[in-house]
Coordinates of C-alpha atoms and ligand atoms in Angstrom, one line a residue:
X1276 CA 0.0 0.0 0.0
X1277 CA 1.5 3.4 -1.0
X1278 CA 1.2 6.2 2.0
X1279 CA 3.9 8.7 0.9
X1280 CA 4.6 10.6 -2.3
X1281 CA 7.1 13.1 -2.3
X1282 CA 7.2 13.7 -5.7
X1283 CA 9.6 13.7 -8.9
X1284 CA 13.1 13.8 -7.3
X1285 CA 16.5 14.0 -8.7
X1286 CA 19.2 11.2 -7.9
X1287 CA 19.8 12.3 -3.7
X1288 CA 23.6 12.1 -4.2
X1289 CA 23.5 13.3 -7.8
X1290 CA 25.5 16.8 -7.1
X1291 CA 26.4 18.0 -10.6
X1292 CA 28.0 20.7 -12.2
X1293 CA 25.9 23.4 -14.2
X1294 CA 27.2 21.4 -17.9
X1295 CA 24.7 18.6 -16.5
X1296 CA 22.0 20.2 -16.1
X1297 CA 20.2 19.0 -19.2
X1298 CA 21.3 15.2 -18.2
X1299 CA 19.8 14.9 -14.7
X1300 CA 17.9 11.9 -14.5
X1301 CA 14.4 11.9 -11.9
X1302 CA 11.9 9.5 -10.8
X1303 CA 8.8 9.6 -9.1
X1304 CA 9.3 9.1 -4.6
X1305 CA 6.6 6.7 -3.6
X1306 CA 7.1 4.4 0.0
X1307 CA 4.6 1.1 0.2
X1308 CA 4.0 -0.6 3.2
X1309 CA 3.7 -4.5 2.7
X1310 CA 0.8 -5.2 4.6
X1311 CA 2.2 -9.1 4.9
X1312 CA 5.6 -8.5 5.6
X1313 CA 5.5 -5.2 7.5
X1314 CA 8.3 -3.9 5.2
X1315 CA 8.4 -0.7 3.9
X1316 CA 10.3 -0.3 0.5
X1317 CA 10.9 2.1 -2.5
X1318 CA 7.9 1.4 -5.6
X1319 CA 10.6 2.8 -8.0
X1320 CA 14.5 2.6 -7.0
X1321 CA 16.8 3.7 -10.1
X1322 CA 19.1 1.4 -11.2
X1323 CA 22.0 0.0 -8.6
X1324 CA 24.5 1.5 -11.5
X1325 CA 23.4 4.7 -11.4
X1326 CA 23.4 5.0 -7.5
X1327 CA 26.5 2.9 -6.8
X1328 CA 29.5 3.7 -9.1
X1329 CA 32.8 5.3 -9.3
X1330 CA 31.4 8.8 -9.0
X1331 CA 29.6 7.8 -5.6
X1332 CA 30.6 11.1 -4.0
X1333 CA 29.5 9.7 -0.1
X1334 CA 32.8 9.4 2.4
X1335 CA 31.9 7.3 5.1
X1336 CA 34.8 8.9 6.5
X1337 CA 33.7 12.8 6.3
X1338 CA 33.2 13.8 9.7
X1339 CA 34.9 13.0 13.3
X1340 CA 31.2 11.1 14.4
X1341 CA 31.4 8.4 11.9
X1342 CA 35.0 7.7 12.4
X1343 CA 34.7 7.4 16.2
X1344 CA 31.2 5.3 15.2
X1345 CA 33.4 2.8 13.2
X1346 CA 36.0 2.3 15.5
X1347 CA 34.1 1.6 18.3
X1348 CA 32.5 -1.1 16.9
X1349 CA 35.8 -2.7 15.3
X1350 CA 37.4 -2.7 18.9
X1351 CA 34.1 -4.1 20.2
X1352 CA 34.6 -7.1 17.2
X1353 CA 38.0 -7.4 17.9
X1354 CA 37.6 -8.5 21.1
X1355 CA 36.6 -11.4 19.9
X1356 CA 39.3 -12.1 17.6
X1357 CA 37.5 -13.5 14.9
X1358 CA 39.3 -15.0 12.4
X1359 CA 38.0 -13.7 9.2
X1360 CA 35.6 -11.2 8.9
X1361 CA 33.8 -9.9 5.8
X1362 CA 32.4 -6.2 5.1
X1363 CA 30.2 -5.4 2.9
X1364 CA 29.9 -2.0 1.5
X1365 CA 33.6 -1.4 2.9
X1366 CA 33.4 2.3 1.0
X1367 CA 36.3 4.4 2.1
X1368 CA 37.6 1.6 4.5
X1369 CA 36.7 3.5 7.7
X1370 CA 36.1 0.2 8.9
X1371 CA 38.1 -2.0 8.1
X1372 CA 41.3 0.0 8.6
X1373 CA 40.9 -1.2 12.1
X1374 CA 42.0 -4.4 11.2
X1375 CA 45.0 -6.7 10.0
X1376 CA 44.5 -7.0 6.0
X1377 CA 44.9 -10.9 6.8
X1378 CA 41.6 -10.9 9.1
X1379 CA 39.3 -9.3 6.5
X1380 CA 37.7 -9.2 2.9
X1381 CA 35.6 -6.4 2.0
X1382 CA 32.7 -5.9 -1.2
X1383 CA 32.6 -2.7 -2.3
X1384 CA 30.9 -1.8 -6.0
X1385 CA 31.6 2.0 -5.9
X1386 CA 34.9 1.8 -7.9
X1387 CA 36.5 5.0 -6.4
X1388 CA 36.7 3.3 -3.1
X1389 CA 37.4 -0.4 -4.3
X1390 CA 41.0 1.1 -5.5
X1391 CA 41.4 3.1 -2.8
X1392 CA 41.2 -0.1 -0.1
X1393 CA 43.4 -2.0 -2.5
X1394 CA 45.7 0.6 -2.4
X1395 CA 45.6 0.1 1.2
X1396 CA 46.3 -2.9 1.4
X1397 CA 43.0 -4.8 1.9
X1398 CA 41.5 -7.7 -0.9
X1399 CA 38.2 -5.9 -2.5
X1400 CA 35.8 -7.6 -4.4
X1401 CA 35.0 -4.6 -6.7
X1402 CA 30.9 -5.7 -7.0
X1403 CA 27.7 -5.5 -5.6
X1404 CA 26.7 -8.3 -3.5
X1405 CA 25.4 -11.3 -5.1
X1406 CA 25.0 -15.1 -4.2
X1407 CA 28.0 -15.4 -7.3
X1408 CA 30.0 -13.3 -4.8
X1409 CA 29.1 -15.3 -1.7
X1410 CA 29.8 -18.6 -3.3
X1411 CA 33.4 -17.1 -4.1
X1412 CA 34.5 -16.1 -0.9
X1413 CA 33.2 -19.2 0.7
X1414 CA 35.3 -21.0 -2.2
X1415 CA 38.1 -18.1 -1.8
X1416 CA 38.4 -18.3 1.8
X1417 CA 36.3 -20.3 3.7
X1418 CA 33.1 -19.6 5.9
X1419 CA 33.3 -16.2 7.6
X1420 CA 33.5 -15.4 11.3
X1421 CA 31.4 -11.7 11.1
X1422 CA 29.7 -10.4 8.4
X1423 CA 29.6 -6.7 8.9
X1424 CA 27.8 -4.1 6.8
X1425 CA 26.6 -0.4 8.0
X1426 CA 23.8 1.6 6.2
X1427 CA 24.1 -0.7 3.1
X1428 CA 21.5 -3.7 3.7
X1429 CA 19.0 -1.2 2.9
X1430 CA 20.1 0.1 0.0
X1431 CA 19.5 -3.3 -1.7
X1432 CA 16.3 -3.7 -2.9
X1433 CA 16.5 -8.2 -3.2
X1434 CA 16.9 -7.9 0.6
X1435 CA 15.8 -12.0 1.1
X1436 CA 18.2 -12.8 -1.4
X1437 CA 20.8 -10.9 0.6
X1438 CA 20.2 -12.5 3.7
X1439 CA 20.0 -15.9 2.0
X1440 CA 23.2 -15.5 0.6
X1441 CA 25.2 -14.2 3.9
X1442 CA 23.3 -17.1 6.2
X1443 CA 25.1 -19.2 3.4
X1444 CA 28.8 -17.0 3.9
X1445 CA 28.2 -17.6 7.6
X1446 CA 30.2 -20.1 10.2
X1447 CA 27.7 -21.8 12.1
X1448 CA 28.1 -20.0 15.4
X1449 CA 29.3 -17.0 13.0
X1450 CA 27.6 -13.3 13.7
X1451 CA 25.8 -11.1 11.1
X1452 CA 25.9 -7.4 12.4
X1453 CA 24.1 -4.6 10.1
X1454 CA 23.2 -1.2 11.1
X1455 CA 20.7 1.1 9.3
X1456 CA 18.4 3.6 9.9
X1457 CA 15.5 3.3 12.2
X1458 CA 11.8 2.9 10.7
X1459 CA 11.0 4.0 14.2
X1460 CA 13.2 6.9 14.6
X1461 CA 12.0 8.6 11.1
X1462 CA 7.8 8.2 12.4
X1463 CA 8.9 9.5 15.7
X1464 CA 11.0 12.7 14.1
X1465 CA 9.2 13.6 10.9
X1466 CA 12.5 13.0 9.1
X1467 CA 11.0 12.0 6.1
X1468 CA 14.0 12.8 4.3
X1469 CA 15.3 9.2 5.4
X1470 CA 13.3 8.1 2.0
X1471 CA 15.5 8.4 -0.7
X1472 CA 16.3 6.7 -3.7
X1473 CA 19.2 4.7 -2.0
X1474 CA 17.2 3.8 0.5
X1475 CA 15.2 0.7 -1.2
X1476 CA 13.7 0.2 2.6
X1477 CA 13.4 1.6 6.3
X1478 CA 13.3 -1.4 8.5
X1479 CA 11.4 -1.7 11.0
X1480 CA 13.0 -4.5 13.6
X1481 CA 9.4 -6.6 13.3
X1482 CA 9.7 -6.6 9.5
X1483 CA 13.1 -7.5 9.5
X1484 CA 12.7 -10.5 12.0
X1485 CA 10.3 -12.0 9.7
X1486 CA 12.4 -11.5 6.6
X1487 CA 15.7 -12.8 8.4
X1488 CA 14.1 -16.2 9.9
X1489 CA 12.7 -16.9 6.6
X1490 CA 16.7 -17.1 6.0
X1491 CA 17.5 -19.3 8.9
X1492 CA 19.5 -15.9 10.6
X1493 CA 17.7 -15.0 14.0
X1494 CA 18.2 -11.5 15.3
X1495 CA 19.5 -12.4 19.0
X1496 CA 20.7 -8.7 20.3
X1497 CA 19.4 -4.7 19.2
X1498 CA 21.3 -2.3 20.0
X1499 CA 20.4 1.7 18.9
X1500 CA 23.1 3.9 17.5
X1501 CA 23.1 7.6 17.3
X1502 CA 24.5 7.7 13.6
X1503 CA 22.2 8.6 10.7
X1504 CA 19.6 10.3 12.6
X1505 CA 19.1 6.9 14.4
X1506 CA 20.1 3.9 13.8
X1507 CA 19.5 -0.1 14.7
X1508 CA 22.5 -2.4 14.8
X1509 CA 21.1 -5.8 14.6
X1510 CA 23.0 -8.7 15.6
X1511 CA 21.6 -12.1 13.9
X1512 CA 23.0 -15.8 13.8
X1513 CA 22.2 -18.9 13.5
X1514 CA 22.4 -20.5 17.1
X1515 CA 23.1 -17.4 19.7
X1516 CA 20.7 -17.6 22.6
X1517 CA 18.2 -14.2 22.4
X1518 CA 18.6 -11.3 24.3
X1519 CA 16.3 -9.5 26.5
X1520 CA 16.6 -6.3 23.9
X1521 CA 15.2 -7.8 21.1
X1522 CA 11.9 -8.3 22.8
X1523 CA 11.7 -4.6 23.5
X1524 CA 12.5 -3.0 20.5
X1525 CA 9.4 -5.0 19.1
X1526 CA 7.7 -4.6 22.1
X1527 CA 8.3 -0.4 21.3
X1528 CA 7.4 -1.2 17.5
X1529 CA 4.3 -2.6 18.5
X1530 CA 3.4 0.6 20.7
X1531 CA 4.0 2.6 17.8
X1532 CA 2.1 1.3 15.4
X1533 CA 4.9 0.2 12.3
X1534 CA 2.9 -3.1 12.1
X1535 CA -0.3 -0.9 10.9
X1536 CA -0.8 1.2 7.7
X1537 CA -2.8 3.6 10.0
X1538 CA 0.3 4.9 11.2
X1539 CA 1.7 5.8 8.1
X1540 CA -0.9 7.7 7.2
X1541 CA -0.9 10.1 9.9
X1542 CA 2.7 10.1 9.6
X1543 CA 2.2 11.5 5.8
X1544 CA -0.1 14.3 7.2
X1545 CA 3.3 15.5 9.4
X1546 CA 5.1 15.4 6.3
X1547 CA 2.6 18.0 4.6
X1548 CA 2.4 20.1 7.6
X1549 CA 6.7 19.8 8.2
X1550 CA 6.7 21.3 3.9
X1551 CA 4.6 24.2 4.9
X1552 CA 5.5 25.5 8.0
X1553 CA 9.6 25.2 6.4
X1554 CA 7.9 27.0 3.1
X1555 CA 6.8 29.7 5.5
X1556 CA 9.6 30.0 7.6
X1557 CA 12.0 30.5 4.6
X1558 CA 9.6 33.3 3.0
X1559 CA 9.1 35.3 6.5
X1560 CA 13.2 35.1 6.1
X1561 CA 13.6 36.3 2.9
X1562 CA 15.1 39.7 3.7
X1563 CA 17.8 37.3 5.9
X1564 CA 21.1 35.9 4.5
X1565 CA 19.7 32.0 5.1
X1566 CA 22.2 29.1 3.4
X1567 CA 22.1 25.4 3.8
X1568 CA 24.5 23.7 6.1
X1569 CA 25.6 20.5 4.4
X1570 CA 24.7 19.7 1.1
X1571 CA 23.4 15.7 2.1
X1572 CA 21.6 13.3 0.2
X1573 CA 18.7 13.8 3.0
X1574 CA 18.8 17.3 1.8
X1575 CA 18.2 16.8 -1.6
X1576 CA 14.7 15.3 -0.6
X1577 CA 13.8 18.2 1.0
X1578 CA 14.7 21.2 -1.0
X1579 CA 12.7 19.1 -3.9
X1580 CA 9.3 17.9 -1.7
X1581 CA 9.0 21.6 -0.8
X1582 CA 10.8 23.0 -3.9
X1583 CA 13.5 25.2 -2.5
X1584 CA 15.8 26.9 -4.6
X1585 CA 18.1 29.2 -4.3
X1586 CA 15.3 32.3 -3.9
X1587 CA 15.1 31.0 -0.7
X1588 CA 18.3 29.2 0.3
X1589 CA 20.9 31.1 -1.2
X1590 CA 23.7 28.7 -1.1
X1591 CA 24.6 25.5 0.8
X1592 CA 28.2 24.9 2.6
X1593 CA 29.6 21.6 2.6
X1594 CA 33.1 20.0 3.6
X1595 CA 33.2 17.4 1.0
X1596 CA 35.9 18.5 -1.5
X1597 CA 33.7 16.6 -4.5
X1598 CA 30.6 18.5 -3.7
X1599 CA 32.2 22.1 -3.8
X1600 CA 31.7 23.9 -6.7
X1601 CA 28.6 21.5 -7.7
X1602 CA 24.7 22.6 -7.7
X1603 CA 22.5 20.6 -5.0
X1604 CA 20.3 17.9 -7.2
X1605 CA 17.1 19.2 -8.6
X1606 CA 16.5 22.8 -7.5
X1607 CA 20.0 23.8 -8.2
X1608 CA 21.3 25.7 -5.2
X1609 CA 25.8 26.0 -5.8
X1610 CA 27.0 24.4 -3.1
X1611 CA 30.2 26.2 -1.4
X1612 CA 33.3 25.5 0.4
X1613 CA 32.5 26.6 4.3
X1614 CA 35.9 28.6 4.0
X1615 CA 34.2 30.4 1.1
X1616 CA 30.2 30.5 2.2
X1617 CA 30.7 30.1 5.9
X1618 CA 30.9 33.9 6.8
X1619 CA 29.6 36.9 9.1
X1620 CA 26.9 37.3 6.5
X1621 CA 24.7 34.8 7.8
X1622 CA 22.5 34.8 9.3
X1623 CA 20.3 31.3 9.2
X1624 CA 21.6 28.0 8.3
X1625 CA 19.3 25.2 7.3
X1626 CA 21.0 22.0 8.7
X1627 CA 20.7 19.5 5.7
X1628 CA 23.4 17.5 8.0
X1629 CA 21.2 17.5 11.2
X1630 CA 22.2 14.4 11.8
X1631 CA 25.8 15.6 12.8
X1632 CA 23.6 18.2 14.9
X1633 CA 25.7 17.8 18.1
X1634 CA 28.9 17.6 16.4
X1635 CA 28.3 21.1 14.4
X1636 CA 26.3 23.0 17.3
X1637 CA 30.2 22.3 19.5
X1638 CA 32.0 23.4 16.3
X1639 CA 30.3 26.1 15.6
X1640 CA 29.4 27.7 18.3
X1641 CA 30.5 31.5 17.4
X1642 CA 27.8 31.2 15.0
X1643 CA 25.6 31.2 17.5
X1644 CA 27.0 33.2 19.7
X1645 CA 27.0 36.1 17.2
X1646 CA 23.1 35.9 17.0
X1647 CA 23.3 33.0 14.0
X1648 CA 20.1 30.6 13.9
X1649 CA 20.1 26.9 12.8
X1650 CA 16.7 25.9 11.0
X1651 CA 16.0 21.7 11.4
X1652 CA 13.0 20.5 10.7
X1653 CA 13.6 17.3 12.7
X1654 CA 11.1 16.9 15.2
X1655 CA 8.9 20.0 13.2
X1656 CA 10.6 23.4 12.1
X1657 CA 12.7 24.7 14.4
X1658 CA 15.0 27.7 15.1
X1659 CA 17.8 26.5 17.1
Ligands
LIG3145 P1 25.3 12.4 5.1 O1 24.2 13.1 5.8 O2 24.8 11.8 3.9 O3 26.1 11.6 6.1 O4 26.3 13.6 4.5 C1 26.9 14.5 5.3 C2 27.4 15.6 4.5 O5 27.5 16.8 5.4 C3 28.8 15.4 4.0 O6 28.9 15.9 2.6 C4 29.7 16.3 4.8 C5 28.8 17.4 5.3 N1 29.1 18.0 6.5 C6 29.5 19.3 6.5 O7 29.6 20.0 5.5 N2 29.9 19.9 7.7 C7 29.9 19.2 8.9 O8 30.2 19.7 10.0 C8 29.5 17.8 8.9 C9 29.4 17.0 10.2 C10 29.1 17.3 7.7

């Protein structure tokens, strides 16, 4: 059943330059719930080349939060000194940097950072994960210890073939671990942004249960992770006893409603209300110097649903070399270096990256300080 529509929208991570204009490719932004299995997916994802290639512009390494998020949990899985462990999605290694290049094989199909881990030292399969892939390792290397992957299980739309496929790559008292961003966390917040093209699905923990089991892989221990705007690290296996935690994170899903189509309904009317109230905000600020803070992917939905252009966002910042000099997807705002567009003359900044909102309110705090307002519209609109 279809609940949200959020219109035509560019590729999320497209950034281009003005020359590609006339190229840009869109596609319509529905979300279906799947009344039997709870999920909720994409209708229309573009195709995995166009979203995952050698121009993929994303860093998993771009700010101090995610680097600090991925070495945590490499010391947590080192202390178990698993023998061989397996990443998929490895992107710009943030991961699996943390270990011996003898302990780990990663899958990455983003060429870019395929040669870059090589060139560090680690194997990469340059592909996108298939059962042909998992046969090879197994073949290549043997069954694997931990099978790691962070906000990439829901980018693939065959999500039971996945897990088929890695309860395959799996020792038998081997652990799966996958993080992505909570179902929960985006009704709760009105982030609605979450929905984007490479998001083929926002998992819910009762949908994802069901889909997993199916796979012989039961989810024993949930934990919640701050990362992109909320996240649930799920650990499954094939023979771990359950913990205590999985019971209330579906006993929480339950009180919220994710197993009924109700819910998303109601959550669509917050979505209307949350592209108004920012419409009005921005025009009330017209005569004000307001600019984007971080030209993200999540961005790109927004600016598009409510069609913000540079009339009312006059130019976004962003720290990501490969996004500098571009023009955000869609509505075309340029996007600016912050040592360029990061000056006394503004006045409001629109946090595109509010889900690094503690990390840039303790860098930035002279903004503030000076009289400078953040806009979010996490939660509702909001001057901060
Ligand atoms: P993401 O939301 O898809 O993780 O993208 C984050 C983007 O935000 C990335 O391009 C870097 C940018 N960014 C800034 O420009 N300044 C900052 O302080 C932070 C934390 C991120």
């Amino acid at each position: 059943m279809i609940f949200l529509e959020l219109g035509r929208q560019p590729l999320a991570n497209g950034f281009l330059t003005k020359s590609q204009f006339s190229e840009e490719i869109f596609y319509d932004l529905k979300m279906n719930f799947d009344e039997e299995t709870k999920l909720v997916s994409l209708v229309e994802q573009p195709s995995k080349e166009i979203l995952f290639n050698e121009n993929y512009p994303y860093h998993s390494s771009c700010s101090a939060t995610m680097r600090k998020h991925f070495k945590d949990i490499a010391n947590e899985i080192n202390k178990f000194n698993p023998k061989l462990i397996l990443e998929i999605g490895s992107n710009d290694g943030v991961f699996i940097r943390h270990f011996d290049p003898k302990q780990i094989i990663a899958v990455e199909p983003c060429g870019n950072f395929a040669s870059f881990t090589r060139d560090l030292g680690y194997q990469t399969y340059n592909e996108f994960w298939t059962n042909d892939i998992a046969q090879k390792i197994v073949e290549n290397h043997g069954k694997v210890d931990v099978v790691y992957a962070a906000n990439c299980m829901c980018h693939i739309m065959d999500i039971e073939a996945t897990f088929k496929s890695i309860s395959e790559v799996l020792s038998p008292d081997g652990v799966f671990i996958f993080e992505d961003p909570s179902l929960q966390e985006v009704l709760e917040t009105i982030t609605y942004d979450q929905f984007y093209d490479e998001h083929a699905h926002l998992f819910s923990i009762i949908a994802l249960k069901k889909l997993l089991e199916r796979n012989e892989l039961k989810i024993f221990k949930i934990e919640k992770t701050s990362v992109h705007g909320g996240s649930n690290r799920i650990y499954a296996g094939h023979s771990h006893d359950i913990q205590e935690s999985v019971d209330y994170f579906i006993w929480k899903e339950l009180e919220t409603g994710l197993q009924d189509i109700e819910t998303y309904y109601k959550f669509t009317q917050q979505v209307q209300k949350s592209k108004n109230d920012l419409i009005s905000l921005l025009e009330k600020s017209k005569d004000k110097c307001v600019i984007g803070y971080g030209a993200t992917s999540k961005s790109t939905i927004i600016y598009n649903y409510c069609n913000i252009d540079s009339n009312l966002v006059k130019y976004v910042i962003d720290t990501t070399p490969d996004k500098q000099n571009k023009y955000t997807p869609g509505t075309h705002i340029p996007i600016l270096s912050p040592e360029i567009g990061w000056n006394d003359s503004v006045d409001m900044a629109f946090l595109g990256a509010w889900n690094y909102l503690d990390e840039i309110l303790s860098k930035e705090i002279n903004f503030r300080s000076r009289g400078g307002k953040f806009i979010t519209h996490k939660n509702g609109i909001f001057i901060i």
